[in-house]
Coordinates of C-alpha atoms in Angstrom, one line a residue:
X239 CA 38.6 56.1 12.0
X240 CA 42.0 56.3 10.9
X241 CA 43.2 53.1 9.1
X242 CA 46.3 52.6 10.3
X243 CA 45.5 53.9 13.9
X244 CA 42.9 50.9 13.5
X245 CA 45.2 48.1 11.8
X246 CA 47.9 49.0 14.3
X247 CA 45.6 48.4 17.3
X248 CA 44.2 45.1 15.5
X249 CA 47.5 43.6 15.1
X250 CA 48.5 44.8 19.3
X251 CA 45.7 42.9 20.2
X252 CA 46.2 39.7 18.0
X253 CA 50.1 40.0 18.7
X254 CA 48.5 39.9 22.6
X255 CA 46.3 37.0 21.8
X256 CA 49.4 35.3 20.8
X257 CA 51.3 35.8 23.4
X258 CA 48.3 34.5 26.1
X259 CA 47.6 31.4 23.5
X260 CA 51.7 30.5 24.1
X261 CA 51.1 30.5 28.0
X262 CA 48.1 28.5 27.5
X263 CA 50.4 26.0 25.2
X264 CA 52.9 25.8 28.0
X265 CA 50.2 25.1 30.5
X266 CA 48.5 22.4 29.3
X267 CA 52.2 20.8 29.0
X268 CA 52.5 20.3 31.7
X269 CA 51.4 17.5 33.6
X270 CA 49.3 18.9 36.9
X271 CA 47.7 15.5 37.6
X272 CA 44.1 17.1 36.9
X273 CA 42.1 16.8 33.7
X274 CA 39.7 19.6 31.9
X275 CA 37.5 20.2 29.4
X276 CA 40.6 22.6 27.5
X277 CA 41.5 20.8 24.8
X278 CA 41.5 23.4 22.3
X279 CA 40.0 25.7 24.3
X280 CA 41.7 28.7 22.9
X281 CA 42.1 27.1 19.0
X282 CA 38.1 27.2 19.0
X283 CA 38.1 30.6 18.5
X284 CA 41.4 31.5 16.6
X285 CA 42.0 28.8 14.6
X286 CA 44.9 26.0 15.3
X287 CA 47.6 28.1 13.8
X288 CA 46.3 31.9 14.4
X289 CA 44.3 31.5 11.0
X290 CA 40.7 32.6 12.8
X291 CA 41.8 36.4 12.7
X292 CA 42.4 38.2 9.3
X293 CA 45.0 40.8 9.2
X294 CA 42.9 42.0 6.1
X295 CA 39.2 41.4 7.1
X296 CA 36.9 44.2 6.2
X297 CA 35.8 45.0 9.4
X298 CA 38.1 46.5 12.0
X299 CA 37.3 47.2 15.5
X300 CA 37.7 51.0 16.8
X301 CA 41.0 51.8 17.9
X302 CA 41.6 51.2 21.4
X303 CA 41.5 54.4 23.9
X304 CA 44.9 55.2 26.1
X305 CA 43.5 53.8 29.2
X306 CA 42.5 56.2 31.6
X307 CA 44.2 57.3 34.9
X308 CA 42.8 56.2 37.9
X309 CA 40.2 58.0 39.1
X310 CA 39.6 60.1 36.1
X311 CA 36.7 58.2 34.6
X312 CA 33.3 58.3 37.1
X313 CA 32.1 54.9 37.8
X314 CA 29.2 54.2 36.3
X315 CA 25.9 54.0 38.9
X316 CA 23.6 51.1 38.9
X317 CA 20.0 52.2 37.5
X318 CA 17.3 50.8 39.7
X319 CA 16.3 48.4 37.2
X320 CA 19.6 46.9 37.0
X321 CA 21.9 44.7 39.4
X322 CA 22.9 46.5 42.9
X323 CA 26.4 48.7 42.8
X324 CA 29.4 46.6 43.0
X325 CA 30.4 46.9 46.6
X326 CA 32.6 50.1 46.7
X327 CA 32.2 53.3 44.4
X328 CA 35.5 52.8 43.1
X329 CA 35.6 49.6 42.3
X330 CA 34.0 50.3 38.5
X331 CA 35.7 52.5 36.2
X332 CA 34.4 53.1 32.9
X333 CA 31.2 52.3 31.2
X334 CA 28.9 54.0 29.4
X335 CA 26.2 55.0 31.7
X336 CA 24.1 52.7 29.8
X337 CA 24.4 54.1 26.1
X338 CA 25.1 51.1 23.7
X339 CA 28.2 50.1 21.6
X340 CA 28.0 50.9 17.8
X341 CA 30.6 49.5 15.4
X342 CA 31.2 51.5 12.5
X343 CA 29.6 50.5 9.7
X344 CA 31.3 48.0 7.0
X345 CA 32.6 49.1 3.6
X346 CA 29.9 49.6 1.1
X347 CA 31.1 46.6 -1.2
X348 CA 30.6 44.4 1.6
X349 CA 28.6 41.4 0.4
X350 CA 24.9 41.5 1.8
X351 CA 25.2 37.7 2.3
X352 CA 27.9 37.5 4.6
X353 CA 27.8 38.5 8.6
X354 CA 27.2 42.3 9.1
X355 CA 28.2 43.6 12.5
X356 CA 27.4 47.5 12.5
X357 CA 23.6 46.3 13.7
X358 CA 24.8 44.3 17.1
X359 CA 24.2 45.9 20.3
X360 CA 26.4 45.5 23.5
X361 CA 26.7 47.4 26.4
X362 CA 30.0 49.0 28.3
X363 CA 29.6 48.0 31.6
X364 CA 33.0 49.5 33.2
X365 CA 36.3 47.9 34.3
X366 CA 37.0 46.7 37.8
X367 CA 40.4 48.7 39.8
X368 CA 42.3 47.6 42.0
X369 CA 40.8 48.2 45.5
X370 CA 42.3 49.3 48.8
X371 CA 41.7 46.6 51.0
X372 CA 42.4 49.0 54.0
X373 CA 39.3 51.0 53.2
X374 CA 37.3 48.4 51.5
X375 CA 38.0 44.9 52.3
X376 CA 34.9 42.8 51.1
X377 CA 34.0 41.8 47.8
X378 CA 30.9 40.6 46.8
X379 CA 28.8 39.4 43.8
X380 CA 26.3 37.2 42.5
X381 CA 27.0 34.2 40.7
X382 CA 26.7 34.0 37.2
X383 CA 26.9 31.0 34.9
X384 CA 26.2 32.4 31.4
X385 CA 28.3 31.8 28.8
X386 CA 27.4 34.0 25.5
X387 CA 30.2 36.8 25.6
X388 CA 32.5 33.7 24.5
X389 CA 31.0 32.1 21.7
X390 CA 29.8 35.4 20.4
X391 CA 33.9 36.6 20.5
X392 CA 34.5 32.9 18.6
X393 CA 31.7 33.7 15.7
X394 CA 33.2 37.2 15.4
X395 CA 36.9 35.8 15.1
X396 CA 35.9 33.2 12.8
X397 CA 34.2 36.3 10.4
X398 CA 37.7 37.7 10.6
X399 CA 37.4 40.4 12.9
X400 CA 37.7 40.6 16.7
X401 CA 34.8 41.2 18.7
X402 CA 34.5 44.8 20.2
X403 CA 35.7 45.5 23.8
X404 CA 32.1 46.4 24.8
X405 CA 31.2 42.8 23.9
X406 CA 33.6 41.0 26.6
X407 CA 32.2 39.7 30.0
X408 CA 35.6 38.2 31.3
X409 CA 33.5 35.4 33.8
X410 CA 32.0 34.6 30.5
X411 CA 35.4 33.3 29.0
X412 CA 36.4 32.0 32.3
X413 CA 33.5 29.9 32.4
X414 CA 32.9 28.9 29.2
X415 CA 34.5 25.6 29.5
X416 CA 34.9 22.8 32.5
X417 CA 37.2 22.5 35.2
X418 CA 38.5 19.4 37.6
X419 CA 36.0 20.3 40.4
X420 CA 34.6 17.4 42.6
X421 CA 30.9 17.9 42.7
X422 CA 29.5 17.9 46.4
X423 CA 26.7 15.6 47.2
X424 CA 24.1 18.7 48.3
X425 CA 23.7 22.4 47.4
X426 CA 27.3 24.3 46.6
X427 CA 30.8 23.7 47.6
X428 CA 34.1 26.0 46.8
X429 CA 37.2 25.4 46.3
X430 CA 40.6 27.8 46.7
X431 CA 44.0 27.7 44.5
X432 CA 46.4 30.1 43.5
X433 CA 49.7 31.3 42.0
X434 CA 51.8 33.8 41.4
X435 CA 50.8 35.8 38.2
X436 CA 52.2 35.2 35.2
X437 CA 52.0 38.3 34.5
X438 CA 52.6 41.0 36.8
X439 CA 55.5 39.4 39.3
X440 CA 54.4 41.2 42.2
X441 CA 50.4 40.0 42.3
X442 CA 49.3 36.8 43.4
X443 CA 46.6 35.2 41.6
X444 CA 43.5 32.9 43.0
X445 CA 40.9 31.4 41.6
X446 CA 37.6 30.8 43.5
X447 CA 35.7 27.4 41.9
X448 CA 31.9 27.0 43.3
X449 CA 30.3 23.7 42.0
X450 CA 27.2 22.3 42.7
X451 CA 25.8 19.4 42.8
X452 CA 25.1 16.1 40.0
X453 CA 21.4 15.3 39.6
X454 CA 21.3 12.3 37.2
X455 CA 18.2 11.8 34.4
X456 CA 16.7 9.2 36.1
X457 CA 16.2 11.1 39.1
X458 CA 15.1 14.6 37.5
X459 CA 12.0 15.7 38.0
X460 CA 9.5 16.1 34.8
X461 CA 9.8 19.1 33.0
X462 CA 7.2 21.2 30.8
X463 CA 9.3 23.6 28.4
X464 CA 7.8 26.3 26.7
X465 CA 9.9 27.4 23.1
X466 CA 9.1 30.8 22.4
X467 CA 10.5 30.8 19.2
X468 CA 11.4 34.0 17.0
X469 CA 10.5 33.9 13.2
X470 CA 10.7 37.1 12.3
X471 CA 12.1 37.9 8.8
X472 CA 15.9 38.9 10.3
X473 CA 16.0 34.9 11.4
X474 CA 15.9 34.0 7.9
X475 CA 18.9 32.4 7.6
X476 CA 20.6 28.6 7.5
X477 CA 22.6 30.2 11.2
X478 CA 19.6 31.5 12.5
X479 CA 15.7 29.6 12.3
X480 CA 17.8 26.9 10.6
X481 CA 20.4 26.6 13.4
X482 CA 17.1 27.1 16.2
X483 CA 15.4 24.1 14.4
X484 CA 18.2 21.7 14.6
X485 CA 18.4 22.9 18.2
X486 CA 15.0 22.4 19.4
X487 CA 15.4 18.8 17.8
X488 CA 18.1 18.0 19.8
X489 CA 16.8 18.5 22.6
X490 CA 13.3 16.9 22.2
X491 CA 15.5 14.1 21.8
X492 CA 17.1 14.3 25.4
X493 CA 14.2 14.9 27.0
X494 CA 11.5 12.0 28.6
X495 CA 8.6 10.7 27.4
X496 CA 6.5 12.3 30.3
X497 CA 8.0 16.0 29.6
X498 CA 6.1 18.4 27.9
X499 CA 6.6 20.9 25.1
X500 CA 5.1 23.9 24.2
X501 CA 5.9 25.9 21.1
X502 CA 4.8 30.0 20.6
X503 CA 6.3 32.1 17.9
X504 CA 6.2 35.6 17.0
X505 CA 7.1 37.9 14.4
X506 CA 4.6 41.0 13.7
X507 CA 2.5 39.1 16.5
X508 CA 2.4 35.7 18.5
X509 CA 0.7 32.3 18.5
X510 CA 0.9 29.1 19.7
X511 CA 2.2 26.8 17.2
X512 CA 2.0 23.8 19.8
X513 CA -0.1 23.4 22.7
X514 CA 1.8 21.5 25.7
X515 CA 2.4 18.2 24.5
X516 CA 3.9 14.8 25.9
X517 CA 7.1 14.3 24.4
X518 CA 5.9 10.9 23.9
X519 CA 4.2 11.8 21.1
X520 CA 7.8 13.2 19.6
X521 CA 6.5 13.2 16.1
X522 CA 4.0 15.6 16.5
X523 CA 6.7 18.1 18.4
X524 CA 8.9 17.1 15.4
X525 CA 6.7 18.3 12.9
X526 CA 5.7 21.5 14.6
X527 CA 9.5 22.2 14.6
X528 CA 9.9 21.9 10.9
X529 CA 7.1 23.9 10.1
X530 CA 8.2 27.2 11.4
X531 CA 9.0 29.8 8.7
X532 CA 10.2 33.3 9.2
X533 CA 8.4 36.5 8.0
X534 CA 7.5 39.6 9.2
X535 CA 8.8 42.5 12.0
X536 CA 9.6 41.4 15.6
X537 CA 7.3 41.6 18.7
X538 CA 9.3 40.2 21.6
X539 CA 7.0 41.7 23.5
X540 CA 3.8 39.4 22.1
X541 CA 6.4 36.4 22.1
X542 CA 7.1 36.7 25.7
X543 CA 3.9 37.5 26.7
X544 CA 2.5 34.4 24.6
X545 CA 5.0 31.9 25.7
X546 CA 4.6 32.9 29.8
X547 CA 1.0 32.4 29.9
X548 CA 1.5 28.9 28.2
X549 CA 4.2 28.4 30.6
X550 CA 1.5 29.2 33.3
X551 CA -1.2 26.8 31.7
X552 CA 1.2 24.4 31.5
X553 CA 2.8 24.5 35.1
X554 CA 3.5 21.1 37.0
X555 CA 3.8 21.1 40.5
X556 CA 6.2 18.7 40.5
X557 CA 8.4 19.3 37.9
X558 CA 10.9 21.8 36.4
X559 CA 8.9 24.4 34.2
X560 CA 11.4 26.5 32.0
X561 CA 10.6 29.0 29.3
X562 CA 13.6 28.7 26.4
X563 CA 13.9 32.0 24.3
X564 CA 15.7 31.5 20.6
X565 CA 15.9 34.5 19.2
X566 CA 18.8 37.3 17.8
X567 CA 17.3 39.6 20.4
X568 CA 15.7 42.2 18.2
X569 CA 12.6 43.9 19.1
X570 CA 11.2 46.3 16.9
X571 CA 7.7 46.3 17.4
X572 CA 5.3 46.5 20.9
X573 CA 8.0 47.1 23.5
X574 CA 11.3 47.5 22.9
X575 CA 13.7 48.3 26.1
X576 CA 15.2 45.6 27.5
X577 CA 14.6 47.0 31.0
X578 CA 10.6 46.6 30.3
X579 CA 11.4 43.7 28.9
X580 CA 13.0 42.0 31.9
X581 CA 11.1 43.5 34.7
X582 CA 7.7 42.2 32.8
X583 CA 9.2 38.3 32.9
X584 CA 10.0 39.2 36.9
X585 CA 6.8 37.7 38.7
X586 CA 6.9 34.8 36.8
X587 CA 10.6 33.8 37.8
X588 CA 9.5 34.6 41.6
X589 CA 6.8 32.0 40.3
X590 CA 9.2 29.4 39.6
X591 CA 9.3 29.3 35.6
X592 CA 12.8 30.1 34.9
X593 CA 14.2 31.7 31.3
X594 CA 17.0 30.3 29.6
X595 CA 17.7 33.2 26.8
X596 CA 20.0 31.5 23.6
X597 CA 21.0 33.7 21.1
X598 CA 21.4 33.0 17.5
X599 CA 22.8 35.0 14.4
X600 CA 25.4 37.9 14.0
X601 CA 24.8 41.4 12.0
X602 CA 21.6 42.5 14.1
X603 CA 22.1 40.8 17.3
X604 CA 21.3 42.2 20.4
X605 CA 23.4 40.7 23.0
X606 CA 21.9 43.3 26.0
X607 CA 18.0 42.0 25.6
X608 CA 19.3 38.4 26.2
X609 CA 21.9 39.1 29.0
X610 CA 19.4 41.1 30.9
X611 CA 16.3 39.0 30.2
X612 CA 18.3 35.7 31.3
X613 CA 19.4 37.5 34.5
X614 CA 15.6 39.1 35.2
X615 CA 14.0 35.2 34.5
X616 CA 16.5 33.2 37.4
X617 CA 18.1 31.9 33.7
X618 CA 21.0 32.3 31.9
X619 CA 22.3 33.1 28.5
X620 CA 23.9 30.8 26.1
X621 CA 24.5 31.7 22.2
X622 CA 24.9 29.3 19.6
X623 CA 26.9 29.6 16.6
X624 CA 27.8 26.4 15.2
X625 CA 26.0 23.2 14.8
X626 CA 28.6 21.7 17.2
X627 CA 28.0 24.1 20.2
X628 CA 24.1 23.2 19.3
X629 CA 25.1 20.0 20.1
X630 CA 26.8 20.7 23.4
X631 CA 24.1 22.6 24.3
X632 CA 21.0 21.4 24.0
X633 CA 22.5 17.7 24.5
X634 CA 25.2 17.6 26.9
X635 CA 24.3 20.7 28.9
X636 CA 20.9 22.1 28.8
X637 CA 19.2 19.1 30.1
X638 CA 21.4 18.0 32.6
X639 CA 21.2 21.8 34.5
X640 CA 17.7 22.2 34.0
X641 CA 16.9 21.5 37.9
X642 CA 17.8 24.3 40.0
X643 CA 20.4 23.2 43.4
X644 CA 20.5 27.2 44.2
X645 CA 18.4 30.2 44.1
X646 CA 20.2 33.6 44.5
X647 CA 23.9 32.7 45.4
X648 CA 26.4 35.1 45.7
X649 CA 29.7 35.7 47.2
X650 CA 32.0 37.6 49.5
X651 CA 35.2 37.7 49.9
X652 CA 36.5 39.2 53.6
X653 CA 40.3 40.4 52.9
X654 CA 42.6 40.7 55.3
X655 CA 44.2 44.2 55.2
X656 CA 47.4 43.2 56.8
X657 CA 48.1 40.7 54.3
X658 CA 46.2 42.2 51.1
X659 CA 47.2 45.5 50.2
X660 CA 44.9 45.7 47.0
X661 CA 43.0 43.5 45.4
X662 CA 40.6 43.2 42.0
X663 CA 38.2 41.0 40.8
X664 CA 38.3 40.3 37.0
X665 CA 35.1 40.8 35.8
X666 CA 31.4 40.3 36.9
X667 CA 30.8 44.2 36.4
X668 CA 27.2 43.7 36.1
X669 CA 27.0 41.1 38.9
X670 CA 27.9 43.7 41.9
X671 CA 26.2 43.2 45.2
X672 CA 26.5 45.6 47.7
X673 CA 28.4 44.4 50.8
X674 CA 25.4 45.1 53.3
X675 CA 22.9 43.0 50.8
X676 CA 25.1 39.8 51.0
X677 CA 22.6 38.2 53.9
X678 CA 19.9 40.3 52.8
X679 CA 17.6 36.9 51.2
X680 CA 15.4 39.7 49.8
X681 CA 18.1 40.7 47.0
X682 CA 17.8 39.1 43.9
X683 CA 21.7 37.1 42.6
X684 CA 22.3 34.5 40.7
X685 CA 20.8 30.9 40.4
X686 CA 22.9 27.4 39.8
X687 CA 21.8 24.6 38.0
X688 CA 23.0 20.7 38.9
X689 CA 26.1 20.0 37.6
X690 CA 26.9 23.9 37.1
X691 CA 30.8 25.9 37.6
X692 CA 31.3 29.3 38.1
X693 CA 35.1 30.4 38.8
X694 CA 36.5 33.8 39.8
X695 CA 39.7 35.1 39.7
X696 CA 41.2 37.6 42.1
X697 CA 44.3 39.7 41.2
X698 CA 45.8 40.6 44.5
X699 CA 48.3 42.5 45.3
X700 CA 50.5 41.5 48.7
X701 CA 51.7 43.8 51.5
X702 CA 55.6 44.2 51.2
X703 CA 57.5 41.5 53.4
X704 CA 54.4 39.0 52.8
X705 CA 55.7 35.7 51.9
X706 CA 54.1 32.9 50.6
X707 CA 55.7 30.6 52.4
X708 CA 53.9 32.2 55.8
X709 CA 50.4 30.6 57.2
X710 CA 48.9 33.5 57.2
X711 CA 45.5 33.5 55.9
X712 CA 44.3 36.2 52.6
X713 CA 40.6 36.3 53.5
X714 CA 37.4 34.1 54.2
X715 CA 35.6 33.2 51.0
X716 CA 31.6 33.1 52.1
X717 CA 29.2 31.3 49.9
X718 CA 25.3 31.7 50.0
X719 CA 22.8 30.5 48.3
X720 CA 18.8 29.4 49.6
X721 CA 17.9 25.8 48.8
X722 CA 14.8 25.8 46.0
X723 CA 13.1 22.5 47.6
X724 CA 12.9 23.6 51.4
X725 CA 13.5 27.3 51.1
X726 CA 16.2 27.2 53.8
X727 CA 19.2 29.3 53.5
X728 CA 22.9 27.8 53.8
X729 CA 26.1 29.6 54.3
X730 CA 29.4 27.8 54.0
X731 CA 32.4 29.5 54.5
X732 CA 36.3 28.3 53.2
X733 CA 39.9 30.4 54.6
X734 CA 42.3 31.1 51.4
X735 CA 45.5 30.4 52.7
X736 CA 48.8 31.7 51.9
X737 CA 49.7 28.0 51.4
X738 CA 46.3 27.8 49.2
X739 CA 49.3 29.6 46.5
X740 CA 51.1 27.6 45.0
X741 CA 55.4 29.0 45.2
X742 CA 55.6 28.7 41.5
X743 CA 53.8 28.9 38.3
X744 CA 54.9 25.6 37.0
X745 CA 53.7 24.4 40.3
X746 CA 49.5 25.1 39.3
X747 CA 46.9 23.0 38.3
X748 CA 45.7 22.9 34.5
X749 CA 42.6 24.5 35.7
X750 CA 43.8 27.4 37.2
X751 CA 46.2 27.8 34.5
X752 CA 43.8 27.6 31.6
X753 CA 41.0 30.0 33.7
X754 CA 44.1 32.3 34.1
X755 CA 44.4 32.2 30.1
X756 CA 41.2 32.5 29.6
X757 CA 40.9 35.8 31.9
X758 CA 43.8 37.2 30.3
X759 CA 42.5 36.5 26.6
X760 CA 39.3 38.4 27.6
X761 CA 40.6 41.3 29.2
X762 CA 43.3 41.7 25.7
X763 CA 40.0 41.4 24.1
X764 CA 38.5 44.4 25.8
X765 CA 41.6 46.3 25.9
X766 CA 42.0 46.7 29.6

């Protein structure tokens, strides 16, 4: 890689990060009348004053590609043991077929003790294009409310480097924090705003905000968690089985007395460190926690296998049973592929014992086991970096989304050609539903927990002499999702207006505003 090729293209993207972290500073001046969880939302990961990202750090991401003319790059095709094709051919660009992204590796005086990053594993899942909406004018996708793509860009910046473009799911970053939403009283709602975009004068921009509903603790049902636990010798570290121990304390502390906890770990092979167990005996979960001690290769494979047939033994009719993997994601030993991986865990989501995949550690991670075993368990995927984001977590978040409001929701957009003349979704590559498949109950999406967001943005593109000051509508926004309790299905549909826009960017709501940055600071971050 050529040095300066590579400092040149560091210093465009943090020149870019800049620019997006002003906007953000104007936004949140101004006062919209609505309140999120922003504050800092952006200084989290780059430090107050830029100081996050070192001009000088060791490790410099390859030099971005000129970005391809459209149409020259074949989108990439689903495999069969992946998500359905997003809903047009075109609507992907890039990708790499399913090969994973290698950094090159660090300098050879690199200190063994600090983060590595030429072991992670990500994977290129394509860019979204703008689509005609004359020849294709649905959009649909399955919801997603992971969140790992962000903090894993935040531990790289803080290491001095920025995260590589194959890393960055932009509805991760979008949803990483909270917005003003009003939480309905059952199942899903949605909610419409736009603007103009900041950054292209002829697109409109508009965000799409589902929310589901508030269960509060004293009306959750009990819950039996399984741990499956890695201790392996690469989680050997204060940021790894250090970091998962002060976790899975945490969150022993938020649970009930009449919730159960399980424990399995695995290295070379698994075992069951703790049998279920009433948290009300918390000092005997305690103690199991402190005791684990890393050594030895990694058998996901065992782990999983382990910790699912606990799960099974410990079941409760009427309760929440969730499996929680903490682990870097590396599997060395049994089976390997994250495919196999996923599609083993498969019966047992169908069964109702749901994965939530958190990741831990940087140098060997592997970000594609996690994301795709999350997805494949009816979970999602959280990574933890910090002791603070431990804290939100496994105190403020993990327990208060651990009962499921909807089971395979998903999304599609109906454009209207004769006001849209293109549109694009930003992000939620791997989330693609084929437009046929959106009633189809059969097809696997995503599932909500109470109290969850998920927001997508749409970059469209007006036909000429549209004005926003018409009452013409955009599109139909459809939302469907199949109720967990009674198995019934519901569909709720919402019109995006032209008025839905606001006529000026001053004009917009903190939350679009700061999802807008957010968007933007992720797709600078994979160089689209």
């Amino acid at each position: 890689m050529n040095p300066t090729t590579a400092n040149s293209t560091f210093l465009y993207r943090l020149v870019a990060l800049m620019a997006v972290v002003a906007i953000l500073a104007s936004a949140c001046a101004g006062d919209s009348g609505d309140t999120t969880d922003t504050d800092d939302a952006i200084g989290e990961i780059v430090g107050d004053d830029g100081s996050g990202v070192d001009e000088e750090a060791d490790f410099v991401p390859e030099p971005l590609e000129e970005p391809a003319e459209e149409g020259s790059v074949a989108p990439r095709e689903a495999t069969d043991a992946e998500a359905p094709a997003a809903e047009s051919e075109s609507a992907v660009v890039g990708g790499d077929s399913g090969e994973l992204f290698e950094p090159q590796p660090l300098p050879p005086d690199r200190d063994d003790s600090e983060v590595r990053f030429d072991d992670n594993t990500f994977q290129d899942y394509g860019q979204r294009v703008f689509i005609d909406a004359d020849e294709d004018p649905l959009s649909t996708f399955a919801l997603d409310v992971d969140t790992g793509s962000f903090t894993v860009a935040r531990r790289w910046i803080e290491e001095g480097a920025l995260p590589p473009p194959e890393s960055v799911r932009p509805e991760e970053y979008i949803n990483a924090i909270r917005y003003d939403y009003d939480a309905p009283r059952r199942g899903l709602d949605v909610e419409i705003e736009g603007a103009p975009s900041p950054f292209d004068d002829d697109n409109v921009l508009v965000r799409i905000g589902v929310s589901s509903e508030v269960v509060e603790d004293s009306e959750r049902p009990p819950v039996a968690l399984t741990f499956v636990v890695d201790t392996s010798g690469s989680m050997d570290r204060d940021d790894r089985l250090g970091l998962v121990k002060e976790s899975l304390n945490i969150l022993v502390d938020e649970l009930d007395d009449d919730d159960t906890v399980a424990i399995v770990t695995y290295s070379n092979s698994s075992g069951i460190v703790l049998f279920p167990t009433p948290v009300s005996e918390r000092r005997e979960i305690l103690d199991a926690i402190d005791d684990l001690q890393p050594g030895g290769s990694t058998n996901l494979e065992s782990g999983l296998r382990e910790g699912y047939g606990l799960a099974r033994e410990a079941f409760r009719d009427d309760g929440i049973n969730r499996v929680v993997l903490a682990s870097d994601g590396v599997a060395n030993v049994g089976v390997t592929d994250p495919d196999q991986l996923a599609r083993m865990i498969r019966e047992d989501a169908d069964a109702g014992i749901n994965l939530v995949t958190v990741g831990f550690g940087m140098g060997n991670f592997n970000d594609v086991t996690m994301e795709q075993l999350a997805d494949q368990g009816d979970g999602f995927y959280a990574y933890v970096d910090t002791d603070d984001e431990a804290e939100r977590l496994f105190e403020d978040e993990l327990t208060a989304t651990l009962v499921t409001v909807a089971k395979d929701a998903k999304i599609q957009v109906d454009f209207d050609p004769e006001i849209v003349d293109e549109y694009r979704l930003i992000g939620f590559e791997n989330r693609g539903v084929r437009d046929r498949d959106f009633r189809n109950d059969e097809v696997d999406a995503g599932e909500i927990g109470a109290g969850h967001q998920v927001t997508a943005i749409y970059e469209i593109d007006l036909r000429a002499g549209v004005e926003l000051s018409d009452r013409d509508e955009i599109g139909v926004v459809f939302l469907r999702w199949e109720d967990p309790d009674s198995g019934e299905v519901d569909e709720i549909d919402e019109d995006i207006d032209l008025r839905d826009v606001a006529e000026s960017w001053d004009d917009t709501s903190t939350s679009l505003r700061t999802a807008t940055v957010l968007a933007a600071f992720a797709e600078i971050m994979r160089g689209s």
